mmCIF file of N, CA, C and O in Angstrom:
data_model
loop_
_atom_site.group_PDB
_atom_site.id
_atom_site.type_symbol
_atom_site.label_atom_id
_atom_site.label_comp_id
_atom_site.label_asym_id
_atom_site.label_seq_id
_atom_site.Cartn_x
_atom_site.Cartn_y
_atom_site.Cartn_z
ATOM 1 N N UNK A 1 19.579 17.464 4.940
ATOM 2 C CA UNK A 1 18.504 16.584 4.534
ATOM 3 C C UNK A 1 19.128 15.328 3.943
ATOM 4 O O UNK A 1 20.016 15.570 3.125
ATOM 5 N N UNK A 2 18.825 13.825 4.205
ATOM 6 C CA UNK A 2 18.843 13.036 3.610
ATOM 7 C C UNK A 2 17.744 12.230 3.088
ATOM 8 O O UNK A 2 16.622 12.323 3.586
ATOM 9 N N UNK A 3 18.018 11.378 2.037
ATOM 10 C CA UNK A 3 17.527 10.442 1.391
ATOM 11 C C UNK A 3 16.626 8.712 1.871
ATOM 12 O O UNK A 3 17.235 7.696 2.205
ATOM 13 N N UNK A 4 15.733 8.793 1.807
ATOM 14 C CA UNK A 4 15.038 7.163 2.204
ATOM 15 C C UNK A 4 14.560 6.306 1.157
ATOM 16 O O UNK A 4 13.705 6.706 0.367
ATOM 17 N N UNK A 5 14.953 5.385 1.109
ATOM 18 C CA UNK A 5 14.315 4.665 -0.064
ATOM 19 C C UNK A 5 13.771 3.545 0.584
ATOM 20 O O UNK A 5 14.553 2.761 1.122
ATOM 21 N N UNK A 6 12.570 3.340 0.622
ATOM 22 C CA UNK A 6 11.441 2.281 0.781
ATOM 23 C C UNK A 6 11.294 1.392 -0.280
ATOM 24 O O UNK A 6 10.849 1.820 -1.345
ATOM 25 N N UNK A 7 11.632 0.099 -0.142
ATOM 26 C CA UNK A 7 11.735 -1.135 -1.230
ATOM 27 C C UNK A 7 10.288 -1.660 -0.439
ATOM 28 O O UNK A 7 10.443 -2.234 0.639
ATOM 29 N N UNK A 8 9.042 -1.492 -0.904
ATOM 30 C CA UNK A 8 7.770 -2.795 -0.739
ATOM 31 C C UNK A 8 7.428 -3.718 -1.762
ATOM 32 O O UNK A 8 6.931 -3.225 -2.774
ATOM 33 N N UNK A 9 7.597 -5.046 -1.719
ATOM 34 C CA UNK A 9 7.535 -6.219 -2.068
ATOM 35 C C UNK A 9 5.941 -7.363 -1.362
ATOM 36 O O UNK A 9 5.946 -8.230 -0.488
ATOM 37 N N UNK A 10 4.752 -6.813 -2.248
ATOM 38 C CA UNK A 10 4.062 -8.012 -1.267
ATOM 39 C C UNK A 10 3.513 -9.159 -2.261
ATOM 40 O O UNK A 10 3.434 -8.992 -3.478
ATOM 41 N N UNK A 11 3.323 -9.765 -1.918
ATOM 42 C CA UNK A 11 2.773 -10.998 -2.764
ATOM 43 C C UNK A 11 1.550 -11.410 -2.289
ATOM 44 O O UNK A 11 1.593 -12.137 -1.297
ATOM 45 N N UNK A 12 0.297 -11.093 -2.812
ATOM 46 C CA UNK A 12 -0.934 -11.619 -2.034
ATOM 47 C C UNK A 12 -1.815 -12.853 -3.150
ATOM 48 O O UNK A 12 -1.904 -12.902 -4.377
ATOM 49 N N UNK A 13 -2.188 -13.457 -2.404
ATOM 50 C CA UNK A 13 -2.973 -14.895 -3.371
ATOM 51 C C UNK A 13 -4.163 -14.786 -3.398
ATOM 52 O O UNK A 13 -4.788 -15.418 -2.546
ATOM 53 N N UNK A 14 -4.857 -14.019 -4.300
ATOM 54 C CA UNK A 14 -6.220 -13.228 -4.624
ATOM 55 C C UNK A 14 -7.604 -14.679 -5.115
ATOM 56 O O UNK A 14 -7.308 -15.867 -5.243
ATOM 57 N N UNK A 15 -8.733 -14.216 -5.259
ATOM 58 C CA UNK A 15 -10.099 -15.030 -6.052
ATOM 59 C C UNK A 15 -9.386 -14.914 -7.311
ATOM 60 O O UNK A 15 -8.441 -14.126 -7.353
ATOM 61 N N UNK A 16 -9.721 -15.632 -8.419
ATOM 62 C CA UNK A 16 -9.807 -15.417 -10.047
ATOM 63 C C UNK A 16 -10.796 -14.530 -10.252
ATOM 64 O O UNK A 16 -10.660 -13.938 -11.322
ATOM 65 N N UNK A 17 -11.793 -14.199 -9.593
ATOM 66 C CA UNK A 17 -12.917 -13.298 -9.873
ATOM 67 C C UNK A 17 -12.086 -11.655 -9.632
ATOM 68 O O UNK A 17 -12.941 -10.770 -9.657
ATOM 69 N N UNK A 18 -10.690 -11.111 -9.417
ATOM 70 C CA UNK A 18 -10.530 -10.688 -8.936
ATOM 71 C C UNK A 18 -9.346 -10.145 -9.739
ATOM 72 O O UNK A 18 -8.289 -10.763 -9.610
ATOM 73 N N UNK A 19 -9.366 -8.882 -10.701
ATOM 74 C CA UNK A 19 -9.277 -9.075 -11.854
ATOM 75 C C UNK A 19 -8.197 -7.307 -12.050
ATOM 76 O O UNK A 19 -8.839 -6.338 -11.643
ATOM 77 N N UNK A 20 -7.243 -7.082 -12.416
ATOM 78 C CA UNK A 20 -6.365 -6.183 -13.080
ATOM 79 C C UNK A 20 -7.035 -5.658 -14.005
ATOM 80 O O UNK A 20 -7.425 -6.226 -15.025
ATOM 81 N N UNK A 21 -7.258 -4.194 -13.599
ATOM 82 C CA UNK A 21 -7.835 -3.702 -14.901
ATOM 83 C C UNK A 21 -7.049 -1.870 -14.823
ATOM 84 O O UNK A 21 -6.422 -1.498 -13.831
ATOM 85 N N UNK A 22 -7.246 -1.094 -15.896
ATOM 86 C CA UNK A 22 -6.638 0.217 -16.184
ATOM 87 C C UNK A 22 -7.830 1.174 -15.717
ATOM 88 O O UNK A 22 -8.834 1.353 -16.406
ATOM 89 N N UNK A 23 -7.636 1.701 -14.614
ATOM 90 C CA UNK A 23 -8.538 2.828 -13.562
ATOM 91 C C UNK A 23 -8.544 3.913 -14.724
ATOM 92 O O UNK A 23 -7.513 3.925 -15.395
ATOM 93 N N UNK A 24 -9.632 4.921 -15.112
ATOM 94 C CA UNK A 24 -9.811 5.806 -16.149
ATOM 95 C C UNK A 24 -8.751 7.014 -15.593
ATOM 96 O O UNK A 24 -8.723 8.095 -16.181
ATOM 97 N N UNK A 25 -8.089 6.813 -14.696
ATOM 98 C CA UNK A 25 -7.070 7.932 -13.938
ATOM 99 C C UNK A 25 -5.787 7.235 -14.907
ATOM 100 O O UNK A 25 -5.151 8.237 -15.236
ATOM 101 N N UNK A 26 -5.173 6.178 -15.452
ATOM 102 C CA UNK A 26 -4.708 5.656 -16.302
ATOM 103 C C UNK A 26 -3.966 4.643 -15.497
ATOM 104 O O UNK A 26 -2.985 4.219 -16.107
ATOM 105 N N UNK A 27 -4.151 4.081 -14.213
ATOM 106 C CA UNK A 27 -3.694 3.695 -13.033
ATOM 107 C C UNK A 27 -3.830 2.610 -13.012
ATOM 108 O O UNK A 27 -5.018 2.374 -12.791
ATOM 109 N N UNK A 28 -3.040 1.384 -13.165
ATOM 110 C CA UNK A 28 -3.478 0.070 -12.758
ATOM 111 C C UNK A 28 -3.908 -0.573 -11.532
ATOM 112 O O UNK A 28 -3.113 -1.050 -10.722
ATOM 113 N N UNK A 29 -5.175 -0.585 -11.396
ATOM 114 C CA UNK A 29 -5.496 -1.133 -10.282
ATOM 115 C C UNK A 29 -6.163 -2.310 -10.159
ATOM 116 O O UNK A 29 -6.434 -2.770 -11.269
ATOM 117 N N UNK A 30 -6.579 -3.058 -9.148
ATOM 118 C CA UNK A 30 -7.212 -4.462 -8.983
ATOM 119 C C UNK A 30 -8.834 -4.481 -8.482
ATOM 120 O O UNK A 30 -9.206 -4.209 -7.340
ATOM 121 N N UNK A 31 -9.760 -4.893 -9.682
ATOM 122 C CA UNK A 31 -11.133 -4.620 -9.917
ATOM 123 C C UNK A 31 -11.713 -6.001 -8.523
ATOM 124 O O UNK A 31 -11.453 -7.196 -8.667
ATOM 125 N N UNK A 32 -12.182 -5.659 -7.784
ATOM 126 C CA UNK A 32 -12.783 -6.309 -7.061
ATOM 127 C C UNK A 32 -14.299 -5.790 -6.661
ATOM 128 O O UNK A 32 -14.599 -4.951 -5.813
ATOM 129 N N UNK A 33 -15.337 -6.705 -7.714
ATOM 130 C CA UNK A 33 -16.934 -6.809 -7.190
ATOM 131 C C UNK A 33 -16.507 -5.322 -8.488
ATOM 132 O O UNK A 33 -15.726 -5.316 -9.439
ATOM 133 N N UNK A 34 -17.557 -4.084 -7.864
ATOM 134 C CA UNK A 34 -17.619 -2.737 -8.324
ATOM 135 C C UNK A 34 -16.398 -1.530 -7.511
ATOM 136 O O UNK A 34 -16.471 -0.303 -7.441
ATOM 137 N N UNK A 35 -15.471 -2.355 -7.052
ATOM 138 C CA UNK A 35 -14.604 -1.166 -6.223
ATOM 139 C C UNK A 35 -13.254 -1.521 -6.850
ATOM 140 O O UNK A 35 -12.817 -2.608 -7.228
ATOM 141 N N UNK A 36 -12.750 -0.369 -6.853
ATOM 142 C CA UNK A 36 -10.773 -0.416 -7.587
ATOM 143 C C UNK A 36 -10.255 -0.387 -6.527
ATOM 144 O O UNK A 36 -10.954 0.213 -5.711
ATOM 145 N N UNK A 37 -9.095 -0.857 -6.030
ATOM 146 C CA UNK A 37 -7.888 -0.732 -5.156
ATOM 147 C C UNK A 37 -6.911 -0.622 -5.611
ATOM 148 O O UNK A 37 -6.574 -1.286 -6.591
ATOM 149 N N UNK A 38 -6.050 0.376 -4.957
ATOM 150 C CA UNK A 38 -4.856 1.013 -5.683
ATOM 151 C C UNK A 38 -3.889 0.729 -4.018
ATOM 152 O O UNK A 38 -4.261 0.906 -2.859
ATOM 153 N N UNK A 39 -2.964 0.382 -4.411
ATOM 154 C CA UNK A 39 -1.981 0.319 -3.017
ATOM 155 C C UNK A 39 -0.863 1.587 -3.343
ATOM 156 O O UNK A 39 -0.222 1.930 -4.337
ATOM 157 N N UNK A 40 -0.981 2.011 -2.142
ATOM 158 C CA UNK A 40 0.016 3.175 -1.478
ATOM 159 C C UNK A 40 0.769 2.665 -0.503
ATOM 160 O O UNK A 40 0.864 1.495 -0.133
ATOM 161 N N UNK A 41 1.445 3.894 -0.006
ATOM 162 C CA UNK A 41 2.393 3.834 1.459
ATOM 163 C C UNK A 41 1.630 4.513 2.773
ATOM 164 O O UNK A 41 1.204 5.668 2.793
ATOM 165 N N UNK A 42 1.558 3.671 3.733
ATOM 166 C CA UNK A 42 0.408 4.603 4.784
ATOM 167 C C UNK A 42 1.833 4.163 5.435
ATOM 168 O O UNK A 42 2.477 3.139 5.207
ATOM 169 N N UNK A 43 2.149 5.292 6.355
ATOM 170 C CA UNK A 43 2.990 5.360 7.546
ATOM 171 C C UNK A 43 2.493 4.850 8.789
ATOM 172 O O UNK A 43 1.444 5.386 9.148
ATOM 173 N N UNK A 44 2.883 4.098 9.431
ATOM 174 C CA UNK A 44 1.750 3.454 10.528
ATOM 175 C C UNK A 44 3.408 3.840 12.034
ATOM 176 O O UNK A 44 4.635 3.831 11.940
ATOM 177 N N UNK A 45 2.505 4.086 13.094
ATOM 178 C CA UNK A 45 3.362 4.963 14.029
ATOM 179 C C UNK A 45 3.072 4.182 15.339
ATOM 180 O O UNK A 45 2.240 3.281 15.234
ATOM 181 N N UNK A 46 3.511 4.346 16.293
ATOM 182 C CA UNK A 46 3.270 4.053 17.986
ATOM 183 C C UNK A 46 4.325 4.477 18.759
ATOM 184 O O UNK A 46 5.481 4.770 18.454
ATOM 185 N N UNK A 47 3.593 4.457 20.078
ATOM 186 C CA UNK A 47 4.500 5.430 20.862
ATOM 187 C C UNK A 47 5.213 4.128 21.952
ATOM 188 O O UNK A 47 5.878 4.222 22.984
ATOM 189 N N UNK A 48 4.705 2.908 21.152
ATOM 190 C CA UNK A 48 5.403 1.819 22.622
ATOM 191 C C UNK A 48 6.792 0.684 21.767
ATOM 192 O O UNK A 48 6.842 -0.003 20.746
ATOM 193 N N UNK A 49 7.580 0.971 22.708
ATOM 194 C CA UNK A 49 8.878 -0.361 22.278
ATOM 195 C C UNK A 49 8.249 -1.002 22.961
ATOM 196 O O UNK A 49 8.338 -0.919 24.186
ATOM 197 N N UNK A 50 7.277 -1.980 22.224
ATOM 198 C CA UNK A 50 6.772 -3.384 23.163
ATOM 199 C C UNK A 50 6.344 -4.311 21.650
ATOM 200 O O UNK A 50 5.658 -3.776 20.779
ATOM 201 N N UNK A 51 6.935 -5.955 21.494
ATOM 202 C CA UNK A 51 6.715 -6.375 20.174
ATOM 203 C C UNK A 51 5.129 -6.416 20.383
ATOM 204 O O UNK A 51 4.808 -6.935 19.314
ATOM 205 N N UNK A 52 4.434 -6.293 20.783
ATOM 206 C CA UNK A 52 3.033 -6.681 20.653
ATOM 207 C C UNK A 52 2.660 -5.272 20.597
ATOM 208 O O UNK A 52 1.583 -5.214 21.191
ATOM 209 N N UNK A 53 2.990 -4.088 20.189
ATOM 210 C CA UNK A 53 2.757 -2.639 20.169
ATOM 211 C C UNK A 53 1.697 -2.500 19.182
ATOM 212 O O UNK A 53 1.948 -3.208 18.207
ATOM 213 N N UNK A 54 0.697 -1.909 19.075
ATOM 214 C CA UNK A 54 -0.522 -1.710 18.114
ATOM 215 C C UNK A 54 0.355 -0.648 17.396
ATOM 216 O O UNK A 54 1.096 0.234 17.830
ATOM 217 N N UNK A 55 0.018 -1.032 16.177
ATOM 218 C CA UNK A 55 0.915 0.217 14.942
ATOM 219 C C UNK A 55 -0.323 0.715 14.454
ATOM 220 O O UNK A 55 -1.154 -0.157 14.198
ATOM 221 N N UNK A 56 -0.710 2.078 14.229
ATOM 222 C CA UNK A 56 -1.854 2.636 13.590
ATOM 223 C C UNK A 56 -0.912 3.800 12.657
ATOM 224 O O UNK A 56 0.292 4.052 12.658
ATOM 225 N N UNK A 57 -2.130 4.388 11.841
ATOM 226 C CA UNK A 57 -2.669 5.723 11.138
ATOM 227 C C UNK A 57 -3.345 6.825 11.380
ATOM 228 O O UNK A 57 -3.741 7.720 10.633
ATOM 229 N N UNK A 58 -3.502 6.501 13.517
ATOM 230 C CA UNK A 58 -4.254 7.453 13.473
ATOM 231 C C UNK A 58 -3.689 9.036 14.161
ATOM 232 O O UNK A 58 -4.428 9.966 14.482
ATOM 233 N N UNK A 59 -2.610 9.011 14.235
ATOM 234 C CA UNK A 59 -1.678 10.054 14.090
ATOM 235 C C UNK A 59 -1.952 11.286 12.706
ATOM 236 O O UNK A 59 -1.237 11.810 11.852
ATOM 237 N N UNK A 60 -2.675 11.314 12.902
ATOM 238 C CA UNK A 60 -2.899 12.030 11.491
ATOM 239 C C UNK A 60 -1.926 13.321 10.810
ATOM 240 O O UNK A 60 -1.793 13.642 9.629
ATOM 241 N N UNK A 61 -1.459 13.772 11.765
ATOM 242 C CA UNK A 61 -0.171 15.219 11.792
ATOM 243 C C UNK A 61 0.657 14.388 11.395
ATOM 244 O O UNK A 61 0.894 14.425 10.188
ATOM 245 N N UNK A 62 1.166 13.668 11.979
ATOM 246 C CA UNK A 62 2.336 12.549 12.329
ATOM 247 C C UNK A 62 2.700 11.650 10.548
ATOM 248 O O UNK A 62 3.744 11.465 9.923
ATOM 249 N N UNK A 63 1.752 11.420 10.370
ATOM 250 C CA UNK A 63 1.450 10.318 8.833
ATOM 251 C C UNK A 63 1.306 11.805 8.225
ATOM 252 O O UNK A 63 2.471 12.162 8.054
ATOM 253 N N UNK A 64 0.798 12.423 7.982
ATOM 254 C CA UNK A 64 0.997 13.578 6.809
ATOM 255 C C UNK A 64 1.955 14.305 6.517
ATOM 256 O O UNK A 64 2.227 14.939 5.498
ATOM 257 N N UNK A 65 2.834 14.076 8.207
ATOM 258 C CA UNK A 65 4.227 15.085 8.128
ATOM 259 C C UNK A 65 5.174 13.928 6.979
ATOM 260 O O UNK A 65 5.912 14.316 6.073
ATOM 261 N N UNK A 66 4.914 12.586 7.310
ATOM 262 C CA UNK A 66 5.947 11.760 6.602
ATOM 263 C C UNK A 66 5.900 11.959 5.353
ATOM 264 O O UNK A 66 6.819 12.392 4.657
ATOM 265 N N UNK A 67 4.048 11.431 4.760
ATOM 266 C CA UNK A 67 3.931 11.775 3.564
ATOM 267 C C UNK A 67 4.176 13.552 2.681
ATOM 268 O O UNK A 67 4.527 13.692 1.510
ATOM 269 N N UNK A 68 3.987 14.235 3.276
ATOM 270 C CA UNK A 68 4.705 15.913 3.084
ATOM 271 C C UNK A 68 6.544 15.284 2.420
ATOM 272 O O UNK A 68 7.305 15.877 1.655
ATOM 273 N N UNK A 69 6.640 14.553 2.786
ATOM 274 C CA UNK A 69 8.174 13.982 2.472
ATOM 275 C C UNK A 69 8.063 13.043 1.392
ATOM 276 O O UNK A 69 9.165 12.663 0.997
ATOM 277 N N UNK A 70 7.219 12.618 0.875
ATOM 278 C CA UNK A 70 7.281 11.682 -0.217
ATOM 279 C C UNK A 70 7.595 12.721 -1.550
ATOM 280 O O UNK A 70 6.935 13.737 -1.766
ATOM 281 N N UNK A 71 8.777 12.237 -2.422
ATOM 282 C CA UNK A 71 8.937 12.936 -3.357
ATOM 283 C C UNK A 71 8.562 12.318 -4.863
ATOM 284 O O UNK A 71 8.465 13.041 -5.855
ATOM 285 N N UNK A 72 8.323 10.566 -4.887
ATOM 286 C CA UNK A 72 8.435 10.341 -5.966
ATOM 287 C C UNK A 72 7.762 8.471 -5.078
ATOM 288 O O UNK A 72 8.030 7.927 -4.007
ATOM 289 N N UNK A 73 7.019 8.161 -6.038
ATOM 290 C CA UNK A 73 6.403 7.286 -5.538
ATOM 291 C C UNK A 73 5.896 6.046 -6.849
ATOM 292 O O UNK A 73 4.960 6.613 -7.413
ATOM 293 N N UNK A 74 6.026 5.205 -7.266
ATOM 294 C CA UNK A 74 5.392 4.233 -8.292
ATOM 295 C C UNK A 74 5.463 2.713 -7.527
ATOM 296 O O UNK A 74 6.250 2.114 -6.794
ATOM 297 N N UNK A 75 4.288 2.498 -8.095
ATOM 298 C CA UNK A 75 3.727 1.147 -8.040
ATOM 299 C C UNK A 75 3.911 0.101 -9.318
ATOM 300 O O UNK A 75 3.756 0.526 -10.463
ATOM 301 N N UNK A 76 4.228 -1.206 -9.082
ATOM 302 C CA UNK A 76 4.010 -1.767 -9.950
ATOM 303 C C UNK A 76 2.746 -2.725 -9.709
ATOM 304 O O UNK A 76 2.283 -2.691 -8.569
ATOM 305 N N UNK A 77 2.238 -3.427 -10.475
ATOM 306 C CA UNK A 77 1.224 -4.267 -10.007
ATOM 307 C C UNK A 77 1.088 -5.124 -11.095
ATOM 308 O O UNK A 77 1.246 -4.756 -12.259
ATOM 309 N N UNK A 78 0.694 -6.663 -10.630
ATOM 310 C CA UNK A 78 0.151 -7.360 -11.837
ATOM 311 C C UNK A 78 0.032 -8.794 -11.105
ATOM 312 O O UNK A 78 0.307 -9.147 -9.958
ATOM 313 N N UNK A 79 -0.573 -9.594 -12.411
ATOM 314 C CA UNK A 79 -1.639 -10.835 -11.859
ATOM 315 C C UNK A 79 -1.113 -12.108 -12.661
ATOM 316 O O UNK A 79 -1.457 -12.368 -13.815
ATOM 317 N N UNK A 80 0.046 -13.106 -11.648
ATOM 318 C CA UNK A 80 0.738 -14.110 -12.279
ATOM 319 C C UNK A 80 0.061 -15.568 -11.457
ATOM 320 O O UNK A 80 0.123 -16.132 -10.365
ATOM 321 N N UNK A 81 -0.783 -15.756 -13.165
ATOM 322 C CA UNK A 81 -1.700 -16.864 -12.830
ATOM 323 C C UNK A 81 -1.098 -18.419 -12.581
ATOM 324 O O UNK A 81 -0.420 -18.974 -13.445
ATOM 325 N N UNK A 82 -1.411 -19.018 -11.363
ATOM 326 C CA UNK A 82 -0.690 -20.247 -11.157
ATOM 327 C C UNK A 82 -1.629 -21.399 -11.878
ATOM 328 O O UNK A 82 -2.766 -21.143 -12.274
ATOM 329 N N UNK A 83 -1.111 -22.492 -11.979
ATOM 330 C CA UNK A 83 -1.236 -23.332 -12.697
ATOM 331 C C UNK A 83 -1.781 -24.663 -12.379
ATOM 332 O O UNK A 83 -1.872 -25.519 -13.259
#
């Protein structure tokens, strides 16, 4: 068995209405309207070497076998207001 380490880095440029708040799960997530979003890792799969290849989730065996492999997982998150 070996080891994978997944480095995700995204930077997205959100509304101001659109707001960091602490999910009662103790989870920082991003309050948009009445719904929380929490970002994970979805494994996205295809069966074609072609660059225009559709990548999905809907492998469902396939994405659960990966995640069955996740051992340790954290998020950071936060809201750096420009000026």
């Amino acid at each position: 068995m070996k080891t994978l380490t997944v480095h995700l880095t995204v930077e997205l440029q959100v509304p101001d209405e659109w707001t960091l708040v602490d999910h009662a799960s103790g989870v920082p997530v991003l309050k948009i309207g009445d719904q929380f979003v929490d970002f994970d890792i979805t494994p996205l799969s295809t069966r074609e070497d072609d660059p225009e290849a559709m990548w999905s989730d809907d492998d469902q065996e396939l994405t659960a076998k990966v995640l069955d492999c996740v051992t340790e997982l954290d998020t950071d998150i936060e809201i750096a207001y420009q000026q």
